[in-house]
Coordinates of C-alpha atoms and ligand atoms in Angstrom, one line a residue:
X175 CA 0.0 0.0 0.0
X176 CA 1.6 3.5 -1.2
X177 CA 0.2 6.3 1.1
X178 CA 1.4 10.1 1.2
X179 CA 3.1 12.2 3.4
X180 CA 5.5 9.4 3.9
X181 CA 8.8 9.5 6.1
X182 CA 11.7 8.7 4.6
X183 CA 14.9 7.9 5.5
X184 CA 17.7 8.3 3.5
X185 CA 20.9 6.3 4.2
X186 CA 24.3 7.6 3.2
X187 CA 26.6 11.0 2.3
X188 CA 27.8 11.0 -1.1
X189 CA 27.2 12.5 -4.3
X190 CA 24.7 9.8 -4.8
X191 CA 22.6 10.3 -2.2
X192 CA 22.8 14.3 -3.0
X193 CA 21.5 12.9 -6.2
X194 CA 18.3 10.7 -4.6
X195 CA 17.5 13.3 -1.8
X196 CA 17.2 15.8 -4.9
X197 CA 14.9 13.1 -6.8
X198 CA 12.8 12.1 -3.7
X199 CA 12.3 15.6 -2.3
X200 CA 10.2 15.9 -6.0
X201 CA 7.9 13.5 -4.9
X202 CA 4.4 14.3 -4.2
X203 CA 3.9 11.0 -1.8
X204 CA 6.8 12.7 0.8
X205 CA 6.2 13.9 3.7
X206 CA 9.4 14.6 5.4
X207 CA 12.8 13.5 4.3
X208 CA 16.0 12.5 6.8
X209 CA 19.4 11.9 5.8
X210 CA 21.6 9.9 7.8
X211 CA 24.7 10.8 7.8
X212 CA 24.4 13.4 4.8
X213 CA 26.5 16.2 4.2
X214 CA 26.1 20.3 3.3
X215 CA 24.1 19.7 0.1
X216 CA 21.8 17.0 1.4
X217 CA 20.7 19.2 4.1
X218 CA 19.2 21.6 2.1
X219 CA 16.6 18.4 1.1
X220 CA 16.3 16.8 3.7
X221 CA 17.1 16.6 7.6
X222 CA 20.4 15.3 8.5
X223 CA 21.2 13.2 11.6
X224 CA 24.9 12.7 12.7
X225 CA 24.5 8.9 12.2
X226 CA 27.1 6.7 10.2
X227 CA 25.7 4.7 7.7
X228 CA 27.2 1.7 9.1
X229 CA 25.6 2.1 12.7
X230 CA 22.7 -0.6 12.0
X231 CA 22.0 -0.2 15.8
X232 CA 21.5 3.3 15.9
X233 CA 19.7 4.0 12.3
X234 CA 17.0 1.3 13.1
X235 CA 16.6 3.5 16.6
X236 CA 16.3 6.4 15.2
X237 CA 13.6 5.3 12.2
X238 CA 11.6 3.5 14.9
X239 CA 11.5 6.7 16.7
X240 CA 10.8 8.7 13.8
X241 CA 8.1 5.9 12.6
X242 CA 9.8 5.8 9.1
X243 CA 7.7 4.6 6.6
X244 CA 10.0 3.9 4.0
X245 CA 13.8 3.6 3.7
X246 CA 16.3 3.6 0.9
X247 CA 19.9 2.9 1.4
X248 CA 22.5 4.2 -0.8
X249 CA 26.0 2.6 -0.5
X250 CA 26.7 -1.3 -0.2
X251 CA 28.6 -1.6 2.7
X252 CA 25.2 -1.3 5.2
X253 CA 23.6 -3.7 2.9
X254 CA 26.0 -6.5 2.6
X255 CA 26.1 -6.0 6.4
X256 CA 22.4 -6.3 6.5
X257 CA 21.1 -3.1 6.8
X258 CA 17.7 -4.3 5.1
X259 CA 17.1 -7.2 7.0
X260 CA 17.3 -5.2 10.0
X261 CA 14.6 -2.3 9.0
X262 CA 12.4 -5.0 7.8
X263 CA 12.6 -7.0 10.8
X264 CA 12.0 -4.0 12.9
X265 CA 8.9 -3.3 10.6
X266 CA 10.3 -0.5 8.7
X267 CA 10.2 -1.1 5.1
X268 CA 13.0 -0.7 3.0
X269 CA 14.3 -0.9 -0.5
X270 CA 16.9 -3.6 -0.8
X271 CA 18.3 -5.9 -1.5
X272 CA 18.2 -8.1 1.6
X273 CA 22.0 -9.5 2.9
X274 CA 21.3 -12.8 1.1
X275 CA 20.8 -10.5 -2.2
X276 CA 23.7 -8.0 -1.2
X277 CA 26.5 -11.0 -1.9
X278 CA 26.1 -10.3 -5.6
X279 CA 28.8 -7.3 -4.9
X280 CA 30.0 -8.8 -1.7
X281 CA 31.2 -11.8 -2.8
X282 CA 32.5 -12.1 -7.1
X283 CA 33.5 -15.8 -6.8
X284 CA 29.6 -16.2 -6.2
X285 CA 28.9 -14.1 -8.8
X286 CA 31.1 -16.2 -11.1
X287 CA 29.6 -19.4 -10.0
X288 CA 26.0 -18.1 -10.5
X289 CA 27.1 -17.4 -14.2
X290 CA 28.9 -20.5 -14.5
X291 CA 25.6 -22.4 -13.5
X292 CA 23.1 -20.4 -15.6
X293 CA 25.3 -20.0 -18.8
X294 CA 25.3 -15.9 -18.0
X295 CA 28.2 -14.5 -20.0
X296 CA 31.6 -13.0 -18.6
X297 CA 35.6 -13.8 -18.5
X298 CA 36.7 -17.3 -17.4
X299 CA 38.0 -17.9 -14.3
X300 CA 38.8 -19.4 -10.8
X301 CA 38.6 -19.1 -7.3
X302 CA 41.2 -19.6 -4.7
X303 CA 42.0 -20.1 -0.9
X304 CA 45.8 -20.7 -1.9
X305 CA 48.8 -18.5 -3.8
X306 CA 50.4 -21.7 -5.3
X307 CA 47.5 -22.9 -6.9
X308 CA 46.1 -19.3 -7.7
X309 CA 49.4 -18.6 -10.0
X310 CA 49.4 -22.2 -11.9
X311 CA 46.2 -20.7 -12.9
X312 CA 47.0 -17.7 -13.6
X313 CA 49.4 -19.0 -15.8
X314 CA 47.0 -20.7 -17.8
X315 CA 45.5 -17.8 -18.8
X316 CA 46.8 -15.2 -21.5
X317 CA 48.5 -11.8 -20.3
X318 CA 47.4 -9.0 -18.8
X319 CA 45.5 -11.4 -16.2
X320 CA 42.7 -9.6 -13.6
X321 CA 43.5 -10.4 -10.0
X322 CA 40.4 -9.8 -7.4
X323 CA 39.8 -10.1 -3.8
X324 CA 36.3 -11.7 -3.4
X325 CA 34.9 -9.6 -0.9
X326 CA 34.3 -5.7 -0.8
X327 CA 37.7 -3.6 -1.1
X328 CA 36.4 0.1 -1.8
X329 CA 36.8 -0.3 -5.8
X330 CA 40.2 -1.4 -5.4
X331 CA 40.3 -5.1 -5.0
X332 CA 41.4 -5.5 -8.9
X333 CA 44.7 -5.8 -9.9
X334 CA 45.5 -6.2 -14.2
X335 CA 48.4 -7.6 -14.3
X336 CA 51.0 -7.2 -17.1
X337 CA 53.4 -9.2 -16.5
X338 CA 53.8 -13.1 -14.4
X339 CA 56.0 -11.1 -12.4
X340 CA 53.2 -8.6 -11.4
X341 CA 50.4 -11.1 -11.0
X342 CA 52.8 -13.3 -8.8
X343 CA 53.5 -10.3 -6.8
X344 CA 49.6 -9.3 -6.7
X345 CA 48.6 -13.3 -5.6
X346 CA 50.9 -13.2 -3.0
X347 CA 49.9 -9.6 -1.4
X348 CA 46.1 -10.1 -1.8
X349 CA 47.3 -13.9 0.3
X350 CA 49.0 -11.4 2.9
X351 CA 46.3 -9.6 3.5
X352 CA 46.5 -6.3 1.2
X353 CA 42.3 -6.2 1.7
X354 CA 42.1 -7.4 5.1
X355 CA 39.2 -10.4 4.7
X356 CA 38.4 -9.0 1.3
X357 CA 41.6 -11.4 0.4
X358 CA 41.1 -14.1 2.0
X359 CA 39.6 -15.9 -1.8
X360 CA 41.0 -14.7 -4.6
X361 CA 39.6 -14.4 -8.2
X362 CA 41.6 -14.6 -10.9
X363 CA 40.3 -14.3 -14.6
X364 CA 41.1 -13.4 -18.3
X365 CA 41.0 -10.0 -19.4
X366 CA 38.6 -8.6 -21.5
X367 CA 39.0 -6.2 -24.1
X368 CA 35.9 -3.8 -25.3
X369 CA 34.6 -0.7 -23.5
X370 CA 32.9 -0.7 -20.8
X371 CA 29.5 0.3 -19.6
X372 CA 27.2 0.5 -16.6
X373 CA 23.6 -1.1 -16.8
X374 CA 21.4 -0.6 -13.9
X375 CA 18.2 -2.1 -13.5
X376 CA 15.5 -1.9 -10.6
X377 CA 13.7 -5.1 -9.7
X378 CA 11.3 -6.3 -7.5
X379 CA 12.3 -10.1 -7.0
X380 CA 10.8 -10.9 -10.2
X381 CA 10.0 -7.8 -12.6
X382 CA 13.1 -6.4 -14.0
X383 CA 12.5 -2.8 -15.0
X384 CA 15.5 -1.3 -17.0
X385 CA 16.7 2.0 -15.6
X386 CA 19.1 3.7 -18.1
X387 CA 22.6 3.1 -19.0
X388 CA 25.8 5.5 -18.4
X389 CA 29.3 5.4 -18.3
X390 CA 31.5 6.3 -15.5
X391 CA 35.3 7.4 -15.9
X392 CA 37.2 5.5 -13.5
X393 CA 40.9 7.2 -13.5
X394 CA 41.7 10.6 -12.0
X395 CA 43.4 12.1 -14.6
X396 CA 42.7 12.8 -18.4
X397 CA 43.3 10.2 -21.1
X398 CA 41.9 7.9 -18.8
X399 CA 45.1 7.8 -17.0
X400 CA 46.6 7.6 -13.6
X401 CA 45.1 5.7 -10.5
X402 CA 41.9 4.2 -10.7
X403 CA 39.4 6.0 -7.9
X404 CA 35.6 6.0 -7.3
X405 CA 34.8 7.5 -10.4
X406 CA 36.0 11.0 -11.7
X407 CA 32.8 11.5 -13.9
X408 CA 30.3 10.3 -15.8
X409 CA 27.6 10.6 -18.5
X410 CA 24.1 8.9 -19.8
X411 CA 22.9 7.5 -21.8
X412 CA 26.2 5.4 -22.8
X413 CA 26.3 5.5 -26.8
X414 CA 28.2 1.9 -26.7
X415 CA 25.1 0.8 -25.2
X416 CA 22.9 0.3 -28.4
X417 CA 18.7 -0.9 -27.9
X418 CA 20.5 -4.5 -29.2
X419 CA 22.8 -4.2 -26.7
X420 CA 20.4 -3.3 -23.9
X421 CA 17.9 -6.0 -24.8
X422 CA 21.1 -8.7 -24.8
X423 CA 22.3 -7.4 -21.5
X424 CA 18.2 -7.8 -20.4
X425 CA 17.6 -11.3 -21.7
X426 CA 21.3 -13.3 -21.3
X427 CA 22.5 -11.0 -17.9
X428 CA 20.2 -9.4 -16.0
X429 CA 17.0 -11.7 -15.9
X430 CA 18.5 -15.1 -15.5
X431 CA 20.4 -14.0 -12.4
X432 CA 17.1 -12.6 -11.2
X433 CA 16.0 -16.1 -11.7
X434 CA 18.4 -17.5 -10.5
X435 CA 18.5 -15.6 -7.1
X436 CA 14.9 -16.3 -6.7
X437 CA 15.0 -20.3 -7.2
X438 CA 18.2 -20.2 -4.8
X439 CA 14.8 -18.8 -2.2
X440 CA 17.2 -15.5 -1.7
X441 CA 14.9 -13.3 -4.8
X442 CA 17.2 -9.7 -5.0
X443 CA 15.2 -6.8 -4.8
X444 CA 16.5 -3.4 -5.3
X445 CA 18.8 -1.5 -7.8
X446 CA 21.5 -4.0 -9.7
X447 CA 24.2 -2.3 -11.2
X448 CA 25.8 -4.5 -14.2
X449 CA 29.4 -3.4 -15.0
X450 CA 29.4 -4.8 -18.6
X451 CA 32.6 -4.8 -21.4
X452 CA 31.0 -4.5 -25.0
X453 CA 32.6 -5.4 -27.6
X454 CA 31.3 -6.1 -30.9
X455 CA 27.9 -5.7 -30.1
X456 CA 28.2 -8.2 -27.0
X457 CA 27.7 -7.5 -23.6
X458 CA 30.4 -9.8 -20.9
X459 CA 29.2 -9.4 -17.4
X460 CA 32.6 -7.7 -15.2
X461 CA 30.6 -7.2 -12.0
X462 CA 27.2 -6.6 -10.8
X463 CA 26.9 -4.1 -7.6
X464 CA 23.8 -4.2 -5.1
X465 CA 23.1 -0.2 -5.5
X466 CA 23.6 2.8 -7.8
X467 CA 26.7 3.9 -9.2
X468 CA 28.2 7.0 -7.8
X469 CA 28.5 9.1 -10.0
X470 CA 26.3 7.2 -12.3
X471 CA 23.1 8.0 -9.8
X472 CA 23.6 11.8 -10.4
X473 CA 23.4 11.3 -14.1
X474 CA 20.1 9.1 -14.0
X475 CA 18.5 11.2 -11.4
X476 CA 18.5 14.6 -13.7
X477 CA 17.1 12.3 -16.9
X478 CA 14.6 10.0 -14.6
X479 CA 11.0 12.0 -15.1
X480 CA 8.6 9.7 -13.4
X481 CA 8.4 10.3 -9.4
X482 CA 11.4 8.0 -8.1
X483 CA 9.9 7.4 -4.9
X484 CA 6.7 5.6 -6.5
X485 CA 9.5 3.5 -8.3
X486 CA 11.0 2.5 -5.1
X487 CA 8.0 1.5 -3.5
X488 CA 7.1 -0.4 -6.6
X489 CA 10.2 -2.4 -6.2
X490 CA 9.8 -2.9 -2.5
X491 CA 6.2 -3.7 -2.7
X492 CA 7.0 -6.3 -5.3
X493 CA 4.6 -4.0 -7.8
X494 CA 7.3 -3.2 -10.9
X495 CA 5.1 -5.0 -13.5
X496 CA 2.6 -2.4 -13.4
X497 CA 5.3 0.3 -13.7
X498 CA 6.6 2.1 -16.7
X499 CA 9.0 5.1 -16.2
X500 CA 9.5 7.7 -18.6
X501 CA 12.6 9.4 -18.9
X502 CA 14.2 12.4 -20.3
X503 CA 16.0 12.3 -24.0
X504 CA 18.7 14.7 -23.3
X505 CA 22.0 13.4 -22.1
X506 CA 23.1 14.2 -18.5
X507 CA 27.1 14.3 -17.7
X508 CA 28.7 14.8 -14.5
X509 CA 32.4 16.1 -14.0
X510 CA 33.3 15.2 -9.9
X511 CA 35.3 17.8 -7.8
X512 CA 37.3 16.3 -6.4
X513 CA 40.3 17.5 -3.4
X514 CA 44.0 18.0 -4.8
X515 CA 45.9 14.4 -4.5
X516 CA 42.7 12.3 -4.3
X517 CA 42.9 9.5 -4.8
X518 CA 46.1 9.7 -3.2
X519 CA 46.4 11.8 0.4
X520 CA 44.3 15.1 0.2
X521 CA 43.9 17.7 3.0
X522 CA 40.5 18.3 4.4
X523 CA 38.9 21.7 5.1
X524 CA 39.9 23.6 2.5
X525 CA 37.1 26.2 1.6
X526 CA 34.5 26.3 -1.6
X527 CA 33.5 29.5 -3.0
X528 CA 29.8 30.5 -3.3
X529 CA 27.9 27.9 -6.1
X530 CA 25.1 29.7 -6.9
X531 CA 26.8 31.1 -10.6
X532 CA 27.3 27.5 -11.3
X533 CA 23.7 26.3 -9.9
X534 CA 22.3 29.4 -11.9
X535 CA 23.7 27.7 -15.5
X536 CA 20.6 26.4 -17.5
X537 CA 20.6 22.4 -17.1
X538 CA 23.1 22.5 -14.1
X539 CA 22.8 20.4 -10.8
X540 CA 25.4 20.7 -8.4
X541 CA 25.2 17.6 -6.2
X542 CA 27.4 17.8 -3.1
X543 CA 30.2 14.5 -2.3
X544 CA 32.2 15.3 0.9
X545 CA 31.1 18.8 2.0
X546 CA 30.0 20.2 5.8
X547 CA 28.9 23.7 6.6
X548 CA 31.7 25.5 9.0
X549 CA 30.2 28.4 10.8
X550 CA 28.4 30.2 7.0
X551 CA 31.4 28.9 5.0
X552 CA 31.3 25.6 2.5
X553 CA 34.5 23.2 3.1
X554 CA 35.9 20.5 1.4
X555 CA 35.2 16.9 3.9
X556 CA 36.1 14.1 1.3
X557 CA 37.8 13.1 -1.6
X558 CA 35.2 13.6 -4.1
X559 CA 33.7 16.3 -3.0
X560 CA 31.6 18.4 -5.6
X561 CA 29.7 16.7 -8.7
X562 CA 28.8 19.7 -11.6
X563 CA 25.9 17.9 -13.1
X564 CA 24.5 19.0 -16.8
X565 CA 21.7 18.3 -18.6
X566 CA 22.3 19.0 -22.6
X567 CA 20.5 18.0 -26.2
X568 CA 23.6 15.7 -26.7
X569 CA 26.3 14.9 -24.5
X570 CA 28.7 17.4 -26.2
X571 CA 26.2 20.0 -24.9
X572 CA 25.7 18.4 -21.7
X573 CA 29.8 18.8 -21.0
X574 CA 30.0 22.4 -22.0
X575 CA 27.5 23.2 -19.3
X576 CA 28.8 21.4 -17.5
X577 CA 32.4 22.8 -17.8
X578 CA 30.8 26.5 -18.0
X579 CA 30.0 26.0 -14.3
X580 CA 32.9 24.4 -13.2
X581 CA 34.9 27.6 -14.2
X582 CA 32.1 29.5 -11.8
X583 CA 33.6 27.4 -8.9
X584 CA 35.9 29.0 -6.4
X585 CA 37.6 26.5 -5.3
X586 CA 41.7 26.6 -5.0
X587 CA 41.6 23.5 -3.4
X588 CA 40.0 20.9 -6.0
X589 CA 40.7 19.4 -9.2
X590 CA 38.8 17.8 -12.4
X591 CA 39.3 16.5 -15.0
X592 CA 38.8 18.5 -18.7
X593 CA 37.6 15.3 -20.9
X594 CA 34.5 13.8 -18.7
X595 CA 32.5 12.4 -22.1
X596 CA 35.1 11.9 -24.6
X597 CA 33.6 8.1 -25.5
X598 CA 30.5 9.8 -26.0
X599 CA 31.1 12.5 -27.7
X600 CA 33.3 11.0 -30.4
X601 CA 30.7 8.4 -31.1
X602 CA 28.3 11.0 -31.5
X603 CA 30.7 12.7 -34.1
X604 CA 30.7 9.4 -36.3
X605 CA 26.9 8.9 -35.6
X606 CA 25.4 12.5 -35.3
Ligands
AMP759 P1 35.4 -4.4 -10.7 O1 35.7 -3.9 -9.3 O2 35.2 -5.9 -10.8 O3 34.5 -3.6 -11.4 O4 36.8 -4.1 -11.5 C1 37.3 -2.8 -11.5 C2 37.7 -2.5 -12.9 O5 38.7 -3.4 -13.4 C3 36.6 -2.6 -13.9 O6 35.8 -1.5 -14.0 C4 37.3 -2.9 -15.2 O7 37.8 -1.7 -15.7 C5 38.5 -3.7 -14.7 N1 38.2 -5.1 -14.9 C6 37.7 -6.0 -14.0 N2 37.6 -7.2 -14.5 C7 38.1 -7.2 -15.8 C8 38.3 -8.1 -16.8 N3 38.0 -9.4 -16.6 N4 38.8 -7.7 -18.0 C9 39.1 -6.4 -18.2 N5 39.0 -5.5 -17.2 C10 38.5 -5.8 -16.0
LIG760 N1 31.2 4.5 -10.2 C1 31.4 3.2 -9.8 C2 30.7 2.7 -8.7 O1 29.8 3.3 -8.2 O2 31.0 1.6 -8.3

């Protein structure tokens, strides 16, 4: 049963959830909207409460007290630890997925087993307790080789190896505990060439409703080069990912794992995120993650038009098949702010100019990443810490706005980079 004036909590403090406060604070079924913990940019949607997202004990307290009607966590860490189970339980629903449903990003060798069974395509591989057997297999397999801890490691789990020598070295460290327990199985499979894409889907259990698609740049610096991070920017839709491609991801990716993880009596509800390499038309699972991409969200939240919070519901409620969203045709693009050295060591505090000349730019969301109010002045609390979000006709237009209002940000301390969109806006050059 959907009411109105619901109560809604909002778990998390990243650009994404910027991103989802913005969306749900459209909706006409809210009634009041927390954040917990948010951050400076959140808080002008929604209330925030000092909570960490991975207090279970305290955020299940505090929506009990507040008689929460609905909740929607953001990040994956509170879900693979259960987060869902644990509003639900406590009568409080939630979106998911559940724990059970969680371990399709918390755990990859699962992931590669439930593809295995079900014929789901994506790089071949094998999982490991032991370095000596994990480099006999490694050796089996061509060069560069991908290296992965099987448990959640903040994005960096993934090793491509270039050489024996380096994927020896990379065995060995992930053995010695490199990711903590993250490490303690290892993944190792071939290399896949093709470009990548992001796929995310929202499902009830058993409806699969196709969100949009986008692409996310995952290096800090331009060229695609330098240390991989959480993502320095990124665009919808992804040109790379065709209709064909979109309906193949659908029918051979996305819908028999759904299946699959309701036969297994543990159905996934929620957003899945498909990380997919393309090539040729043909979409190779790389990982699926039990949420929204960050930046990715902020992208689909300016081009979603239907109420998101309905949507949510739906999915929770187990009512998707009655559901159709509509969505914007313009492309959205996102270039993240992020603090000088990121991903590396960055100093905190630093202070942001005033963003209303950005905001003002027609198109232009500025979601906030790692920011807290000092006293009246805007600082710097994160890595990522700004995302300059622009709607456009194409996603060369989308960009420019973009970039016009990140030169109206005062902001010594940050850096971007110059080329968010380049995949996209050379295929639409070929294919105008
Ligand atoms: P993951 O955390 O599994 O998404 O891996 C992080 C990144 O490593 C991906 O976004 C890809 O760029 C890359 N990667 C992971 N697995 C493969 C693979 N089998 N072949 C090529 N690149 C990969
Ligand atoms: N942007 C990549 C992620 O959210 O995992």
């Amino acid at each position: 049963m959907v009411g109105t004036n619901l109560n809604v909590l909002l778990v998390g403090s990243g650009g994404r959830e910027h991103a989802l406060a913005w969306a749900l604070s459209a909706s006409p079924l809210l009634g009041k909207l927390y954040c917990a913990p948010g951050n400076a940019g959140i808080a002008e949607a929604a209330e925030c409460v000092p909570i960490p997202a991975t207090d279970l004990d305290r955020l299940v307290a505090f929506a009990r007290e507040k008689k929460i009607d609905f909740a929607v966590i953001g990040p994956e860490t509170p879900l693979v630890m259960g987060l869902w189970d644990r509003f639900e339980r406590a009568g409080i629903r939630a979106l998911g997925p559940s724990m059970a449903g969680a371990v399709l990003e918390g755990s990859k060798g699962f992931v590669k087993d439930l593809c295995a069974e079900y014929d789901i395509p994506t790089a071949r591989y094998g999982r490991f307790n032991e370095a000596a057997v994990a480099i006999a297999f490694a050796e089996t397999l061509g060069l560069p080789v991908v290296i992965k801890a099987d448990g959640l490691a903040a994005g960096k789990g993934v090793i491509i190896a270039e050489t024996r020598a380096e994927a020896d070295r990379a065995i060995a460290s992930m053995f010695e505990g490199q990711f903590g327990e993250a490490g303690a199985e290892v993944v190792i499979e071939e290399f896949l060439g093709g470009e990548e894409a992001s796929f995310f889907v929202l499902t009830d259990g058993e409806h699969v409703l196709p969100l949009a698609g986008a692409q996310d740049h995952k290096r800090a610096f331009d060229g695609d080069r330098g240390p991989n991070t959480g993502g320095m920017g990124a665009y919808s839709p992804a040109p790379v990912l065709t209709p064909g491609v979109a309906e193949k991801t659908m029918e051979k990716i996305v819908k028999p794992t759904i299946a699959a993880m309701r036969a297994r009596g543990t159905p996934y509800m929620g957003v899945l995120y498909a990380g997919l390499m393309i090539r040729d038309g043909e979409p190779k699972l790389i990982e699926y993650n039990c949420r929204f991409g960050d930046p990715e969200c902020q992208v689909l939240m300016l081009r979603l038009k239907s109420d998101l919070l309905t949507a949510l519901l739906a999915a929770r409620d187990g009512q998707l098949a009655n559901l159709d969203l509509r969505w914007r045709d313009e492309a959205a693009l996102t270039v993240v702010m992020a603090a000088r050295g990121y991903p590396g060591m960055y100093e905190k505090g630093s202070v942001i100019g005033d963003l209303s000349k950005a905001q003002g730019i027609e198109g232009v969301q500025v979601f906030h990443a790692g920011t807290e109010r000092h006293g009246g002045k805007l600082v710097a609390t994160g890595g990522r810490v700004l995302n300059v979000t622009a709607l456009g006709k194409s996603v060369a237009e989308a960009q420019t706005r973009a970039y016009k209002a990140v030169d109206l940000i005062d902001w010594p301390g940050g850096f971007c980079r110059r080329d968010i969109g380049w995949r996209g806006i050379e295929r639409e050059k070929h294919n105008p």
